[in-house]
Coordinates of C-alpha atoms in Angstrom, one line a residue:
M149 CA 133.1 152.1 179.2
P150 CA 130.4 153.0 181.5
L151 CA 127.1 152.0 181.0
K152 CA 124.3 154.4 179.4
Y153 CA 121.4 155.3 181.7
Y154 CA 118.5 156.6 179.5
Y155 CA 115.9 158.4 182.2
D156 CA 113.4 161.3 182.8
L157 CA 113.6 162.6 185.7
L158 CA 109.9 163.3 185.9
S159 CA 109.5 159.4 185.8
Q160 CA 109.6 157.8 189.5
P161 CA 110.9 154.8 188.7
S162 CA 114.3 156.9 186.4
R163 CA 114.4 158.9 189.6
A164 CA 114.9 155.9 192.2
V165 CA 117.6 154.5 189.9
Y166 CA 119.1 158.0 189.2
L167 CA 119.3 158.5 192.7
F168 CA 120.9 154.7 193.5
L169 CA 123.1 155.2 190.8
T170 CA 124.4 158.7 191.9
Y171 CA 124.2 158.3 195.6
N172 CA 126.6 155.1 195.0
K173 CA 128.8 157.0 192.9
V174 CA 128.4 154.4 189.5
P175 CA 129.9 155.9 186.9
F176 CA 127.0 156.6 183.8
E177 CA 126.8 158.4 180.8
A178 CA 123.7 160.1 181.3
K179 CA 120.7 159.8 178.5
P180 CA 118.1 161.9 179.0
V181 CA 115.0 161.1 177.1
A182 CA 112.0 163.7 177.2
L183 CA 108.8 162.0 177.7
R184 CA 107.0 165.2 177.5
K185 CA 108.6 165.4 174.0
N186 CA 107.5 161.9 172.7
E187 CA 111.2 161.1 172.5
H188 CA 110.8 157.5 174.3
Y189 CA 108.7 157.0 171.0
S190 CA 111.7 157.1 168.7
A191 CA 113.3 154.6 166.5
E192 CA 116.5 155.2 168.2
F193 CA 115.0 154.3 171.6
K194 CA 113.3 151.7 170.5
K195 CA 116.6 150.0 169.6
I196 CA 117.3 150.1 173.4
N197 CA 113.9 149.6 174.9
P198 CA 111.2 148.3 172.4
F199 CA 108.8 149.0 174.8
S200 CA 109.2 152.7 174.8
L201 CA 109.6 153.1 178.9
V202 CA 112.1 154.7 181.1
P203 CA 114.1 153.8 182.7
A204 CA 116.5 152.0 180.4
I205 CA 120.5 151.0 180.3
D206 CA 122.8 149.8 177.6
D207 CA 125.9 148.3 179.2
D208 CA 128.2 147.8 176.4
G209 CA 125.3 146.4 174.3
F210 CA 123.5 144.7 177.3
C211 CA 120.1 146.4 177.0
L212 CA 117.9 146.4 179.8
T213 CA 114.4 147.9 180.5
E214 CA 112.9 147.2 184.0
S215 CA 113.9 149.8 187.2
T216 CA 114.3 147.0 189.6
A217 CA 116.2 144.6 187.3
I218 CA 118.7 147.5 186.5
A219 CA 119.3 147.8 190.3
K220 CA 119.9 144.3 190.9
Y221 CA 122.2 144.3 188.2
V222 CA 124.2 147.2 189.3
I223 CA 124.5 146.0 192.5
Q224 CA 126.3 142.7 191.4
K225 CA 128.2 143.9 188.9
F226 CA 129.4 147.0 191.0
N227 CA 129.8 144.8 194.1
L228 CA 127.9 147.6 196.2
P229 CA 126.8 147.6 199.6
D230 CA 124.4 144.1 200.5
H231 CA 121.9 146.3 202.7
W232 CA 120.8 147.6 199.2
F233 CA 119.4 144.1 198.0
P234 CA 121.2 141.7 200.8
Q235 CA 122.6 138.6 199.3
K236 CA 123.9 137.1 202.1
D237 CA 120.5 136.5 204.3
I238 CA 117.8 135.2 202.5
K239 CA 115.2 136.6 205.1
K240 CA 116.6 140.2 204.3
Q241 CA 116.7 140.0 200.6
A242 CA 112.9 138.6 201.0
R243 CA 111.8 141.5 202.7
V244 CA 113.4 143.6 200.2
E245 CA 111.4 141.8 197.7
E246 CA 107.8 141.7 199.8
Y247 CA 107.8 145.6 199.4
L248 CA 109.0 146.0 196.1
H249 CA 106.2 143.2 194.8
W250 CA 103.8 144.7 196.7
H251 CA 104.9 148.5 195.4
H252 CA 103.6 147.8 192.0
F253 CA 100.0 147.3 192.6
N254 CA 99.6 149.6 195.4
T255 CA 102.1 152.8 196.4
R256 CA 103.3 153.0 192.4
A257 CA 99.7 152.1 190.8
L258 CA 97.9 154.8 193.4
C259 CA 100.0 157.3 193.6
A260 CA 101.0 157.5 189.5
N261 CA 97.0 156.9 189.0
L262 CA 96.4 160.2 191.1
F263 CA 99.5 162.3 189.7
R264 CA 98.0 161.3 186.2
N265 CA 94.5 162.4 186.5
L266 CA 95.6 165.8 188.1
L267 CA 98.4 166.6 186.0
I268 CA 99.1 164.8 182.7
L269 CA 95.5 163.9 181.6
P270 CA 94.1 167.8 182.3
R271 CA 97.4 168.9 180.6
A272 CA 96.6 166.9 177.2
T273 CA 93.0 167.1 177.0
G274 CA 92.5 170.4 177.9
K275 CA 89.9 169.4 180.7
K276 CA 89.9 169.3 184.3
A277 CA 89.9 166.5 187.0
D278 CA 86.5 165.0 188.0
P279 CA 86.5 166.3 191.6
E280 CA 84.5 163.0 192.8
D281 CA 86.9 160.7 190.9
I282 CA 90.1 162.5 192.4
E283 CA 88.8 162.2 195.9
K284 CA 88.1 158.4 195.2
Q285 CA 91.4 158.2 194.4
R286 CA 92.6 160.1 197.6
Q287 CA 90.6 157.6 199.6
R288 CA 92.3 154.7 198.4
I289 CA 96.0 156.0 198.8
L290 CA 94.5 156.7 202.6
K291 CA 93.1 153.5 203.2
I292 CA 95.2 151.3 201.7
V293 CA 99.1 153.1 201.1
I294 CA 99.0 155.0 204.1
P295 CA 98.0 152.2 206.8
A296 CA 100.3 149.6 205.2
F297 CA 103.0 152.0 205.7
E298 CA 102.3 152.6 209.5
N299 CA 101.1 149.4 210.2
Y300 CA 103.1 147.0 208.7
F301 CA 106.4 148.1 206.5
L302 CA 107.6 151.2 209.3
K303 CA 105.5 149.5 212.4
D304 CA 109.0 148.3 214.1
R305 CA 111.8 149.0 211.9
P306 CA 113.0 152.6 210.6
Y307 CA 113.1 151.5 206.9
L308 CA 110.5 149.8 204.7
A309 CA 112.2 146.0 204.6
G310 CA 114.4 146.4 207.9
N311 CA 116.9 148.4 209.7
E312 CA 119.1 149.9 207.0
I313 CA 118.1 151.6 203.7
S314 CA 117.3 149.4 200.8
L315 CA 116.0 149.3 197.4
A316 CA 112.5 148.9 198.9
D317 CA 113.1 152.9 200.2
L318 CA 114.2 154.7 197.0
F319 CA 111.4 153.1 194.6
G320 CA 108.8 153.7 197.5
S321 CA 110.0 157.5 198.1
A322 CA 109.9 158.1 195.1
E323 CA 106.1 157.2 194.3
L324 CA 105.2 158.8 197.2
L325 CA 106.8 162.2 196.4
Q326 CA 105.2 162.3 192.8
L327 CA 102.3 163.6 194.8
K328 CA 104.2 166.7 195.7
A329 CA 104.1 167.4 192.0
C330 CA 100.6 167.6 191.8
N331 CA 100.5 169.9 195.5
E332 CA 98.5 166.6 197.1
E333 CA 102.0 165.5 199.6
Y334 CA 99.4 166.4 202.5
L335 CA 98.1 162.8 201.9
Y336 CA 101.5 161.5 203.3
E337 CA 102.5 164.0 205.9
Q338 CA 99.4 163.8 207.7
S339 CA 100.6 160.2 208.9
P340 CA 103.8 161.3 211.6
I341 CA 105.6 157.7 210.4
V342 CA 105.3 158.4 207.1
K343 CA 106.5 161.5 207.1
A344 CA 109.5 161.0 209.2
W345 CA 110.3 157.8 207.3
L346 CA 110.9 160.1 203.9
E347 CA 112.6 162.5 205.7
R348 CA 115.5 159.9 207.0
V349 CA 115.4 158.6 203.4
R350 CA 115.9 162.0 202.2
K351 CA 118.5 163.0 204.7
E352 CA 120.4 159.7 204.4
T353 CA 120.9 160.0 200.5
N354 CA 121.3 163.7 200.4
P355 CA 122.3 165.6 198.1
Y356 CA 121.2 163.4 195.7
F357 CA 117.9 162.8 197.0
D358 CA 116.9 166.3 196.5
E359 CA 118.7 166.8 193.0
S360 CA 117.4 163.6 191.3
N361 CA 113.8 165.4 192.8
K362 CA 114.4 168.6 191.7
L363 CA 112.0 168.6 188.8
I364 CA 109.4 167.2 191.2
Y365 CA 109.9 170.4 193.5
R366 CA 109.6 172.9 190.8
T367 CA 106.4 171.0 189.2
G368 CA 104.9 171.1 192.5
E369 CA 105.9 174.9 192.8
N370 CA 104.3 175.6 189.4
F371 CA 101.3 173.3 189.8
Q372 CA 98.3 175.8 190.4
N373 CA 99.4 178.2 187.6
I374 CA 99.4 174.9 185.2
I375 CA 95.6 173.9 186.2
S376 CA 94.4 177.3 186.4
K377 CA 95.6 177.7 182.4
L378 CA 92.8 174.9 181.1

């Protein structure tokens, strides 16, 4: 029986795991959860994830609720290539872990916060974001995330944790690309190093990369129309 995957492609971690599963041709039963319809708060979904968050899996009764834990579990269960999360070389594994730990309070926190304040909160409240506050959030991305990518994670290697693509790249790219949904992609595109890395990840994982991000592309195309109606 294939594992059941609960997700919403507007969710960054959901997209990272979805891309990981589809690229590696891991058999799964798709179980979309529409966040915009509050389906993650349903009694049915709470049986899978009591925290009401996506993504989550149900593997024949074994439920798991955290995106990186899901990916690591899948790697071992399906014996996927070692480069995703190295087991044979502890230094290579530590590099992946290094980025994933840094990621939560930096790439993820800062990019998600900007997206939320430009799109989610205005739609929920009917009030446009405060320009001064938005500019401060942009500057945090420019002063923290982009320099860290340029000067450390991608300083002397093509991918965030080494010479081969890993989980770090899937989770990192999902968060940065979220900025495209609110027309803020210029924040990373002005960096040749970051822009080239993102395109490298895209080419490496396509057509699954574009498939997993189709809602983000569409939201970005409609962002100005959405905001203009507030």
